Coordinates of C-alpha atoms in Angstrom, one line a residue:
M1 CA 96.5 2.0 24.1
N2 CA 98.3 4.2 22.0
I3 CA 96.6 6.7 19.9
S4 CA 98.4 7.5 16.8
V5 CA 97.8 10.8 15.0
G6 CA 98.6 9.2 11.7
M7 CA 96.1 6.5 12.3
I8 CA 93.4 9.2 13.1
I9 CA 94.3 11.1 9.9
F10 CA 94.3 8.0 7.8
S11 CA 91.0 6.9 9.3
T12 CA 89.5 10.3 8.7
I13 CA 90.6 10.5 5.1
N14 CA 89.4 6.9 4.6
F15 CA 86.0 7.9 6.1
L16 CA 85.8 11.0 3.9
I17 CA 86.6 9.0 0.7
F18 CA 84.0 6.4 1.8
Y19 CA 81.5 9.1 2.5
L20 CA 82.1 10.8 -1.0
I21 CA 81.8 7.5 -2.8
M22 CA 78.6 6.7 -0.9
K23 CA 77.3 10.1 -1.6
K24 CA 78.2 9.9 -5.3
F25 CA 76.7 6.5 -5.9
F26 CA 74.2 5.6 -3.1
F27 CA 72.9 8.6 -1.2
E28 CA 70.9 10.1 -4.2
K29 CA 69.4 6.7 -5.0
T30 CA 68.6 6.0 -1.4
L31 CA 67.1 9.5 -0.9
A32 CA 65.2 8.9 -4.2
V33 CA 63.8 5.6 -2.8
I34 CA 63.0 7.2 0.5
D35 CA 61.3 10.2 -1.2
E36 CA 59.4 7.8 -3.5
R37 CA 58.3 5.7 -0.5
K38 CA 57.3 8.9 1.3
M39 CA 55.2 10.0 -1.7
E40 CA 53.6 6.5 -1.8
V41 CA 52.7 6.7 1.9
E42 CA 51.3 10.3 1.5
S43 CA 49.4 9.1 -1.6
S44 CA 48.0 6.2 0.4
F45 CA 46.9 8.5 3.2
K46 CA 45.3 10.9 0.7
K47 CA 43.5 8.0 -1.0
A48 CA 42.3 6.7 2.4
S49 CA 41.1 10.2 3.3
D50 CA 39.3 10.5 0.0
E51 CA 37.8 7.1 0.4
E52 CA 36.7 7.9 3.9
A53 CA 35.1 11.2 2.6
R54 CA 33.4 9.2 -0.2
A55 CA 32.2 6.6 2.3
E56 CA 30.7 9.3 4.5
L57 CA 29.0 10.8 1.5
L58 CA 27.6 7.5 0.4
K59 CA 26.5 6.8 4.0
S60 CA 24.6 10.0 4.2
K61 CA 23.1 9.4 0.8
Y62 CA 22.0 5.9 1.8
E63 CA 20.5 7.2 5.0
E64 CA 18.5 9.8 3.1
D65 CA 17.4 7.1 0.7
I66 CA 16.3 4.9 3.6
K67 CA 14.3 7.8 5.1
R68 CA 12.7 8.5 1.7
F69 CA 11.9 4.9 1.1
N70 CA 10.3 4.7 4.6
N71 CA 8.3 7.8 3.9
E72 CA 7.2 6.4 0.5
G73 CA 6.4 3.1 2.1
M74 CA 4.2 4.8 4.7
Q75 CA 2.5 6.8 2.0
L76 CA 1.9 3.7 0.0
V77 CA 0.4 1.9 3.1
E78 CA -1.7 5.0 3.8
S79 CA -2.9 5.1 0.2
Y80 CA -3.8 1.4 0.3
K81 CA -5.6 1.9 3.6
E82 CA -7.6 4.8 2.1
K83 CA -8.4 2.7 -1.0
A84 CA -9.5 -0.2 1.3
D85 CA -11.7 2.2 3.3
R86 CA -13.2 3.6 0.2
I87 CA -13.9 0.1 -1.2
Y88 CA -15.4 -0.9 2.2
S89 CA -17.7 2.2 2.1
E90 CA -18.7 1.4 -1.4
I91 CA -19.5 -2.2 -0.5
V92 CA -21.5 -1.1 2.6
E93 CA -23.4 1.5 0.5
E94 CA -24.1 -1.1 -2.2
S95 CA -25.3 -3.5 0.4
N96 CA -27.6 -0.9 1.9
K97 CA -29.0 -0.1 -1.5
E98 CA -29.6 -3.7 -2.2
A99 CA -31.2 -4.2 1.2
V100 CA -33.5 -1.2 0.4
N101 CA -34.3 -2.7 -3.0
I102 CA -35.1 -6.1 -1.4
K103 CA -37.3 -4.5 1.2
E104 CA -39.2 -2.5 -1.5
K105 CA -39.6 -5.6 -3.6
A106 CA -40.9 -7.5 -0.5
I107 CA -43.3 -4.7 0.3
K108 CA -44.6 -4.7 -3.3
E109 CA -44.9 -8.5 -3.2
I110 CA -46.8 -8.2 0.1
E111 CA -49.1 -5.6 -1.4
R112 CA -49.7 -7.8 -4.5
E113 CA -50.4 -10.8 -2.3
R114 CA -52.7 -8.7 -0.2
A115 CA -54.5 -7.5 -3.4
I116 CA -54.8 -11.1 -4.6
A117 CA -56.1 -12.2 -1.2
N118 CA -58.6 -9.3 -1.1
K119 CA -59.8 -10.3 -4.6
E120 CA -60.1 -13.9 -3.6
M121 CA -61.9 -13.0 -0.5
K122 CA -64.3 -10.8 -2.4
Q123 CA -64.9 -13.7 -4.9
E124 CA -65.5 -16.0 -1.9
I125 CA -67.9 -13.5 -0.3
I126 CA -69.7 -13.2 -3.6
E127 CA -70.0 -17.0 -4.0
L128 CA -71.2 -17.4 -0.4
S129 CA -73.6 -14.6 -0.8
M130 CA -75.0 -16.1 -4.0
E131 CA -75.4 -19.5 -2.3
L132 CA -77.1 -17.8 0.6
A133 CA -79.4 -15.8 -1.6
E134 CA -80.2 -18.9 -3.7
K135 CA -81.1 -20.8 -0.6
T136 CA -83.1 -18.0 0.8
L137 CA -85.0 -17.3 -2.3
E138 CA -84.9 -21.0 -3.3
R139 CA -84.4 -20.1 -6.8
E140 CA -81.5 -19.3 -9.0
I141 CA -81.1 -15.6 -9.9
D142 CA -79.0 -14.1 -12.6
S143 CA -75.4 -14.5 -11.3
N144 CA -74.1 -11.4 -13.2
R145 CA -76.7 -9.1 -11.7
H146 CA -76.1 -10.7 -8.3
K147 CA -72.3 -10.1 -8.5
E148 CA -72.9 -6.5 -9.4
L149 CA -75.2 -6.0 -6.4
I150 CA -72.6 -7.7 -4.1
D151 CA -69.7 -5.6 -5.5
E152 CA -71.7 -2.5 -4.8
F153 CA -72.4 -3.7 -1.3
I154 CA -68.7 -4.5 -0.7
A155 CA -67.7 -1.1 -2.1
K156 CA -70.1 0.7 0.3
V157 CA -68.9 -1.4 3.2
G158 CA -65.2 -0.9 2.2
I159 CA -63.8 -4.5 2.1

C-alpha cells in the first residue's frame, strides 16, 4: 500500500469542491426541509398539548354538568315526592271530611227515622187507647177530644 501525497491532496480538493457544491445547492434546501419538518413536529406537539388541555377542560365541565344534573334530578324527585305527599294528605283529609259528612247524615237520618217511629208509635198508642176506651165505655166518643187527652197524657209521661 502506497500512500501518495498527490492522491491525498487531489482527494482533499475533490472533497472540498464536492462539499462547496453540496453546500451551495443542497445544504440550505436540506436544512430548510429539516427546519420545516422540525416546525411541523413542534406544531403538532403544541396542537396535541392544546387539545389535551381542551379535553381536560371539557372533562371537568362535563363532570360539573353531571353533578349539577344529578343534583337537579334529586331535587326534582324530592319535589315530586313532596307533591305526592301533599296530594296524599289532601286525599286523606277529603276522605275524613267525607266520612264525617256521611256520619252526620246517618245520624240525622237515624234521628229522623226515630222521630217518625215515635210519631207512628204515638199514633198507634192513640188508636189502641181509643179502641180500649170505646170497649170500656162501649160507646164511641169524640175522636178529636180523645186524641187531645191522650196527647196530654203522653206529654206528661214523656214518650
